Amino acid sequence: MSDFAATKAMFHLPEGVIYLDGNSLGPLPKAAGARMERAMRDEWGEMLITGWNKAGWMAQPAELGDRIARLIGAEPGHVMLGDTLSIKVYQALAAALEMRPERRVILSDSGNFPSDLYMAEGLIGALDRGYELRVVAPEEVADAINPDVAVTLLTEVDYRTGRMHDMAALTARAHDAGALTIWDLAHSAGAVPVDLAGVDADFAVGCTYKFLNGGPGAPAFIYVAPRYADHARPALSGWLGHAAPFDFEQVYRAGEGLARMRVGTPPVLAMAALDSALDIWDGVDMKALRTRAQTLSERFIASVEDSCPMLELASPRDPEARGSQVSFRFAQGYAAMQACIAQGVIGDFRAPDIMRFGITPLYIDAGDIDRAAAVIARVMQDRLWDDPAYQARSAVT
Amino acid sequence: MSDFAATKAMFHLPEGVIYLDGNSLGPLPKAAGARMERAMRDEWGEMLITGWNKAGWMAQPAELGDRIARLIGAEPGHVMLGDTLSIKVYQALAAALEMRPERRVILSDSGNFPSDLYMAEGLIGALDRGYELRVVAPEEVADAINPDVAVTLLTEVDYRTGRMHDMAALTARAHDAGALTIWDLAHSAGAVPVDLAGVDADFAVGCTYKFLNGGPGAPAFIYVAPRYADHARPALSGWLGHAAPFDFEQVYRAGEGLARMRVGTPPVLAMAALDSALDIWDGVDMKALRTRAQTLSERFIASVEDSCPMLELASPRDPEARGSQVSFRFAQGYAAMQACIAQGVIGDFRAPDIMRFGITPLYIDAGDIDRAAAVIARVMQDRLWDDPAYQARSAVT
């Protein structure tokens, strides 16, 4: 059983704030400052170029990948850190398409995060040989999997509503149709138990700045199933994915296994922050976390629905079908969320009308849920969203 | 006139070390620790998700790009930070190829950094429609530019020898033949004056962890000439390159100008370190830096050649044809460099036989050059490379 009072104490949480946006950017681990200072002063400052060996920088993308692997049910050695999630989507997609050369359909759904769709569009445009990005409604995905589909590109947990796909069922269905699967775990890793090996997933990608708390712009990760790791071709074939990067050969030879999915020089400072965030995760059992997130989410939904009849639950009511967030629809959602933030409850807004609240048991407890619900009740009952100050849009919401 | 005693004082340089490897990884700016602490504690820690607006994180890739633009002669608004150099090579190359749809040759040279060649290979393999990566000797590039060439992909300063291409002449020649140019500025930015606008360059890419001192794994940058910025198609079309990322539209619409070359979430912590490194650069005149680097390089070459007849100058003897590094060939170069490092002079080795020394006037002065040359003389004269301890290869050199 994980000790969530202990994990909560490991985060810096600003005074007067209840933070329900860890599904967008996790908070600062208290130990991250010292870890970063070590990376900067003792490693970069003192070791300089020798840090690549002495401080182990070069090995960190694989080591951090292994620590994430445990959280998503991946085989050790099959998760590699690096780049951004969008880049990793492209990398997985390009490799998958080459593994199904006779097929021309990438199947995704309208609940996918737009960047995944954009990256697919960009790849299709570059390839220019009749690929189609077929986007269906989330509930139509299963039936849309047919022998035309080369690969499914799906985000397990919908970023707006928290609706979850059945990863096991859809993966099995894809395999039955001869298609490959790419699972985007942006809202899954650190949020819900994932069992990549168990469901026989082919590729997965994810980010580390949301539920994993790696910091703003923390690197992404990619998973390739062991059966493909040694022959998936990385279209983004950078020198650190080469079999012998420091031989400086002129012709690319893919590195062994997941190493080939490395591209350029790893982001050492960002990895230092992530390292301290993963120290917290090392002690967490994902099933215990899931149970607690569901309990907190149910409590939150009940309280908000009780006090705010104008908010319509946008998330699935069934806890098993919902990720680690709760979303409500409200026409004035943008202004209402700004009002909540002004009152110390930070969630976020997703166009056109979604008020989104992340439920993150590592640092949110029942008291926080009750206080947040009370603030939301006041915002809604007092119609604070009517204040023009809350209606002015900023660049990033 | 730049004050190089003042800039030297702005860096942390370890006791007993003369650092001649700033062409691989620049040293730690003294102010970077406090800047990073601010980014972590005051921004991430206190602002949480609101840091994207309040701390200006979202605008930083363009703002930092503008500060780099000054150093490379780029028009303001035409340098964008992000990703790694390898990714930016791919992005520029994919866009350039689409702008010359009738042509099938990417022209590069054997002095290019291997990752540039690998990324081109990866792209060609994915496109699978008859592209050829034609790699010629550096001195044959000019004659190899012909109407088959879609784009030249060249690194201005050779990473091993420091040999410089004539960027103006080759760009003009490429344009005469109807080809586009991509210039890799990895060993140019912060090393030699670059005038992208003046030479009429089409695309450029570079990294910030070498001469710019942004820290290990600091982000890369891309330049697109104003005449192409609004219609170059980003194959890596991520959400932050979208015209309206936070509208979460399902179909990609490229952002205005360089904004479209953004891909995923920017690396906020890495940008904080780079920010403090660029504070130092803001006061530096590139012509004054170049003059000083040439003076120091001449002094270094004269001293080493005088005392070490077994070392053969691998860099051009003409200071105008040489970047900001000095390289020597020596069959036992690996062990000899390890011996130098053990004696406190840090340079690096590039296979098969290159001992490479970066000359970085921001923090290296004539006294350092003299002391380094004396150490090298002792290593060579005492045949310290014969020591087996120096011959054992490590993973990264």
mmCIF file with all atom_site columns, C-alpha atoms in Angstrom, chain B residues 18-121:
data_model
loop_
_atom_site.group_PDB
_atom_site.id
_atom_site.type_symbol
_atom_site.label_atom_id
_atom_site.label_alt_id
_atom_site.label_comp_id
_atom_site.label_asym_id
_atom_site.label_entity_id
_atom_site.label_seq_id
_atom_site.pdbx_PDB_ins_code
_atom_site.Cartn_x
_atom_site.Cartn_y
_atom_site.Cartn_z
_atom_site.occupancy
_atom_site.B_iso_or_equiv
_atom_site.pdbx_formal_charge
_atom_site.auth_seq_id
_atom_site.auth_comp_id
_atom_site.auth_asym_id
_atom_site.auth_atom_id
_atom_site.pdbx_PDB_model_num
ATOM 1   C CA . ILE B 1 18  ? 42.122 24.302 -18.974 1.00 0.00 ? 18  ILE B CA 1
ATOM 2   C CA . TYR B 1 19  ? 39.012 23.669 -20.973 1.00 0.00 ? 19  TYR B CA 1
ATOM 3   C CA . LEU B 1 20  ? 39.574 23.365 -24.703 1.00 0.00 ? 20  LEU B CA 1
ATOM 4   C CA . ASP B 1 21  ? 36.386 21.459 -25.422 1.00 0.00 ? 21  ASP B CA 1
ATOM 5   C CA . GLY B 1 22  ? 33.853 24.237 -25.543 1.00 0.00 ? 22  GLY B CA 1
ATOM 6   C CA . ASN B 1 23  ? 33.220 23.199 -29.132 1.00 0.00 ? 23  ASN B CA 1
ATOM 7   C CA . SER B 1 24  ? 31.643 20.051 -27.720 1.00 0.00 ? 24  SER B CA 1
ATOM 8   C CA . LEU B 1 25  ? 30.038 21.295 -24.487 1.00 0.00 ? 25  LEU B CA 1
ATOM 9   C CA . GLY B 1 26  ? 30.406 24.846 -23.242 1.00 0.00 ? 26  GLY B CA 1
ATOM 10  C CA . PRO B 1 27  ? 31.046 25.471 -19.523 1.00 0.00 ? 27  PRO B CA 1
ATOM 11  C CA . LEU B 1 28  ? 28.545 26.524 -16.877 1.00 0.00 ? 28  LEU B CA 1
ATOM 12  C CA . PRO B 1 29  ? 27.700 30.239 -16.718 1.00 0.00 ? 29  PRO B CA 1
ATOM 13  C CA . LYS B 1 30  ? 27.919 31.306 -13.089 1.00 0.00 ? 30  LYS B CA 1
ATOM 14  C CA . ALA B 1 31  ? 24.501 32.944 -13.303 1.00 0.00 ? 31  ALA B CA 1
ATOM 15  C CA . ALA B 1 32  ? 22.831 29.799 -14.639 1.00 0.00 ? 32  ALA B CA 1
ATOM 16  C CA . GLY B 1 33  ? 22.279 28.270 -11.212 1.00 0.00 ? 33  GLY B CA 1
ATOM 17  C CA . ALA B 1 34  ? 20.255 31.208 -9.944  1.00 0.00 ? 34  ALA B CA 1
ATOM 18  C CA . ARG B 1 35  ? 18.365 31.459 -13.232 1.00 0.00 ? 35  ARG B CA 1
ATOM 19  C CA . MET B 1 36  ? 17.492 27.765 -13.040 1.00 0.00 ? 36  MET B CA 1
ATOM 20  C CA . GLU B 1 37  ? 16.473 28.089 -9.414  1.00 0.00 ? 37  GLU B CA 1
ATOM 21  C CA . ARG B 1 38  ? 14.127 30.876 -10.442 1.00 0.00 ? 38  ARG B CA 1
ATOM 22  C CA . ALA B 1 39  ? 12.658 28.736 -13.232 1.00 0.00 ? 39  ALA B CA 1
ATOM 23  C CA . MET B 1 40  ? 12.143 25.834 -10.865 1.00 0.00 ? 40  MET B CA 1
ATOM 24  C CA . ARG B 1 41  ? 11.099 27.476 -7.620  1.00 0.00 ? 41  ARG B CA 1
ATOM 25  C CA . ASP B 1 42  ? 9.460  30.750 -8.645  1.00 0.00 ? 42  ASP B CA 1
ATOM 26  C CA . GLU B 1 43  ? 8.057  29.665 -12.001 1.00 0.00 ? 43  GLU B CA 1
ATOM 27  C CA . TRP B 1 44  ? 7.335  25.910 -12.046 1.00 0.00 ? 44  TRP B CA 1
ATOM 28  C CA . GLY B 1 45  ? 6.964  25.676 -8.268  1.00 0.00 ? 45  GLY B CA 1
ATOM 29  C CA . GLU B 1 46  ? 4.790  28.727 -7.652  1.00 0.00 ? 46  GLU B CA 1
ATOM 30  C CA . MET B 1 47  ? 3.079  29.398 -10.977 1.00 0.00 ? 47  MET B CA 1
ATOM 31  C CA . LEU B 1 48  ? 2.529  25.783 -11.967 1.00 0.00 ? 48  LEU B CA 1
ATOM 32  C CA . ILE B 1 49  ? 0.533  25.619 -15.216 1.00 0.00 ? 49  ILE B CA 1
ATOM 33  C CA . THR B 1 50  ? 0.084  29.381 -15.281 1.00 0.00 ? 50  THR B CA 1
ATOM 34  C CA . GLY B 1 51  ? 3.815  29.708 -15.964 1.00 0.00 ? 51  GLY B CA 1
ATOM 35  C CA . TRP B 1 52  ? 3.108  29.215 -19.660 1.00 0.00 ? 52  TRP B CA 1
ATOM 36  C CA . ASN B 1 53  ? 1.667  32.708 -19.659 1.00 0.00 ? 53  ASN B CA 1
ATOM 37  C CA . LYS B 1 54  ? 2.904  34.404 -16.501 1.00 0.00 ? 54  LYS B CA 1
ATOM 38  C CA . ALA B 1 55  ? 6.537  33.381 -16.827 1.00 0.00 ? 55  ALA B CA 1
ATOM 39  C CA . GLY B 1 56  ? 6.421  33.670 -20.606 1.00 0.00 ? 56  GLY B CA 1
ATOM 40  C CA . TRP B 1 57  ? 7.474  30.067 -21.257 1.00 0.00 ? 57  TRP B CA 1
ATOM 41  C CA . MET B 1 58  ? 5.404  29.836 -24.421 1.00 0.00 ? 58  MET B CA 1
ATOM 42  C CA . ALA B 1 59  ? 7.124  32.821 -25.996 1.00 0.00 ? 59  ALA B CA 1
ATOM 43  C CA . GLN B 1 60  ? 10.663 31.795 -25.088 1.00 0.00 ? 60  GLN B CA 1
ATOM 44  C CA . PRO B 1 61  ? 11.496 29.654 -28.148 1.00 0.00 ? 61  PRO B CA 1
ATOM 45  C CA . ALA B 1 62  ? 11.017 32.719 -30.357 1.00 0.00 ? 62  ALA B CA 1
ATOM 46  C CA . GLU B 1 63  ? 12.655 35.146 -27.906 1.00 0.00 ? 63  GLU B CA 1
ATOM 47  C CA . LEU B 1 64  ? 15.741 33.007 -27.429 1.00 0.00 ? 64  LEU B CA 1
ATOM 48  C CA . GLY B 1 65  ? 15.782 32.456 -31.188 1.00 0.00 ? 65  GLY B CA 1
ATOM 49  C CA . ASP B 1 66  ? 15.953 36.211 -31.701 1.00 0.00 ? 66  ASP B CA 1
ATOM 50  C CA . ARG B 1 67  ? 18.961 36.504 -29.422 1.00 0.00 ? 67  ARG B CA 1
ATOM 51  C CA . ILE B 1 68  ? 20.708 33.779 -31.402 1.00 0.00 ? 68  ILE B CA 1
ATOM 52  C CA . ALA B 1 69  ? 19.638 35.483 -34.645 1.00 0.00 ? 69  ALA B CA 1
ATOM 53  C CA . ARG B 1 70  ? 21.937 38.399 -33.910 1.00 0.00 ? 70  ARG B CA 1
ATOM 54  C CA . LEU B 1 71  ? 24.924 36.066 -33.628 1.00 0.00 ? 71  LEU B CA 1
ATOM 55  C CA . ILE B 1 72  ? 24.287 34.398 -36.977 1.00 0.00 ? 72  ILE B CA 1
ATOM 56  C CA . GLY B 1 73  ? 23.138 37.329 -39.064 1.00 0.00 ? 73  GLY B CA 1
ATOM 57  C CA . ALA B 1 74  ? 19.532 36.223 -39.255 1.00 0.00 ? 74  ALA B CA 1
ATOM 58  C CA . GLU B 1 75  ? 16.542 38.499 -39.594 1.00 0.00 ? 75  GLU B CA 1
ATOM 59  C CA . PRO B 1 76  ? 14.620 38.981 -36.319 1.00 0.00 ? 76  PRO B CA 1
ATOM 60  C CA . GLY B 1 77  ? 11.733 36.569 -36.057 1.00 0.00 ? 77  GLY B CA 1
ATOM 61  C CA . HIS B 1 78  ? 13.426 33.974 -38.229 1.00 0.00 ? 78  HIS B CA 1
ATOM 62  C CA . VAL B 1 79  ? 15.193 31.750 -35.745 1.00 0.00 ? 79  VAL B CA 1
ATOM 63  C CA . MET B 1 80  ? 13.141 29.330 -33.640 1.00 0.00 ? 80  MET B CA 1
ATOM 64  C CA . LEU B 1 81  ? 14.444 27.268 -30.760 1.00 0.00 ? 81  LEU B CA 1
ATOM 65  C CA . GLY B 1 82  ? 13.459 23.667 -30.120 1.00 0.00 ? 82  GLY B CA 1
ATOM 66  C CA . ASP B 1 83  ? 14.148 19.937 -30.361 1.00 0.00 ? 83  ASP B CA 1
ATOM 67  C CA . THR B 1 84  ? 17.603 18.632 -31.201 1.00 0.00 ? 84  THR B CA 1
ATOM 68  C CA . LEU B 1 85  ? 19.867 19.501 -34.094 1.00 0.00 ? 85  LEU B CA 1
ATOM 69  C CA . SER B 1 86  ? 19.152 16.161 -35.767 1.00 0.00 ? 86  SER B CA 1
ATOM 70  C CA . ILE B 1 87  ? 15.408 16.813 -35.640 1.00 0.00 ? 87  ILE B CA 1
ATOM 71  C CA . LYS B 1 88  ? 15.901 20.293 -37.058 1.00 0.00 ? 88  LYS B CA 1
ATOM 72  C CA . VAL B 1 89  ? 17.998 18.860 -39.916 1.00 0.00 ? 89  VAL B CA 1
ATOM 73  C CA . TYR B 1 90  ? 15.139 16.526 -40.772 1.00 0.00 ? 90  TYR B CA 1
ATOM 74  C CA . GLN B 1 91  ? 12.622 19.347 -40.581 1.00 0.00 ? 91  GLN B CA 1
ATOM 75  C CA . ALA B 1 92  ? 14.627 21.625 -42.862 1.00 0.00 ? 92  ALA B CA 1
ATOM 76  C CA . LEU B 1 93  ? 15.416 18.846 -45.305 1.00 0.00 ? 93  LEU B CA 1
ATOM 77  C CA . ALA B 1 94  ? 11.820 17.638 -45.593 1.00 0.00 ? 94  ALA B CA 1
ATOM 78  C CA . ALA B 1 95  ? 10.644 21.184 -46.247 1.00 0.00 ? 95  ALA B CA 1
ATOM 79  C CA . ALA B 1 96  ? 13.401 21.870 -48.782 1.00 0.00 ? 96  ALA B CA 1
ATOM 80  C CA . LEU B 1 97  ? 12.774 18.696 -50.769 1.00 0.00 ? 97  LEU B CA 1
ATOM 81  C CA . GLU B 1 98  ? 9.110  19.596 -51.140 1.00 0.00 ? 98  GLU B CA 1
ATOM 82  C CA . MET B 1 99  ? 10.147 22.957 -52.552 1.00 0.00 ? 99  MET B CA 1
ATOM 83  C CA . ARG B 1 100 ? 12.137 21.239 -55.350 1.00 0.00 ? 100 ARG B CA 1
ATOM 84  C CA . PRO B 1 101 ? 9.760  18.432 -56.294 1.00 0.00 ? 101 PRO B CA 1
ATOM 85  C CA . GLU B 1 102 ? 11.425 17.675 -59.652 1.00 0.00 ? 102 GLU B CA 1
ATOM 86  C CA . ARG B 1 103 ? 14.872 17.043 -58.164 1.00 0.00 ? 103 ARG B CA 1
ATOM 87  C CA . ARG B 1 104 ? 16.173 13.989 -56.412 1.00 0.00 ? 104 ARG B CA 1
ATOM 88  C CA . VAL B 1 105 ? 19.679 14.729 -55.087 1.00 0.00 ? 105 VAL B CA 1
ATOM 89  C CA . ILE B 1 106 ? 20.660 15.859 -51.601 1.00 0.00 ? 106 ILE B CA 1
ATOM 90  C CA . LEU B 1 107 ? 24.269 16.964 -51.830 1.00 0.00 ? 107 LEU B CA 1
ATOM 91  C CA . SER B 1 108 ? 26.476 16.688 -48.776 1.00 0.00 ? 108 SER B CA 1
ATOM 92  C CA . ASP B 1 109 ? 30.124 16.049 -48.047 1.00 0.00 ? 109 ASP B CA 1
ATOM 93  C CA . SER B 1 110 ? 32.237 13.595 -46.134 1.00 0.00 ? 110 SER B CA 1
ATOM 94  C CA . GLY B 1 111 ? 33.143 16.310 -43.640 1.00 0.00 ? 111 GLY B CA 1
ATOM 95  C CA . ASN B 1 112 ? 29.575 16.678 -42.507 1.00 0.00 ? 112 ASN B CA 1
ATOM 96  C CA . PHE B 1 113 ? 28.639 15.524 -39.042 1.00 0.00 ? 113 PHE B CA 1
ATOM 97  C CA . PRO B 1 114 ? 27.372 11.954 -39.421 1.00 0.00 ? 114 PRO B CA 1
ATOM 98  C CA . SER B 1 115 ? 24.000 12.631 -37.810 1.00 0.00 ? 115 SER B CA 1
ATOM 99  C CA . ASP B 1 116 ? 23.131 15.026 -40.632 1.00 0.00 ? 116 ASP B CA 1
ATOM 100 C CA . LEU B 1 117 ? 23.833 12.252 -43.119 1.00 0.00 ? 117 LEU B CA 1
ATOM 101 C CA . TYR B 1 118 ? 21.917 9.725  -41.019 1.00 0.00 ? 118 TYR B CA 1
ATOM 102 C CA . MET B 1 119 ? 18.869 11.977 -40.789 1.00 0.00 ? 119 MET B CA 1
ATOM 103 C CA . ALA B 1 120 ? 18.949 12.471 -44.555 1.00 0.00 ? 120 ALA B CA 1
ATOM 104 C CA . GLU B 1 121 ? 19.189 8.705  -45.016 1.00 0.00 ? 121 GLU B CA 1
#
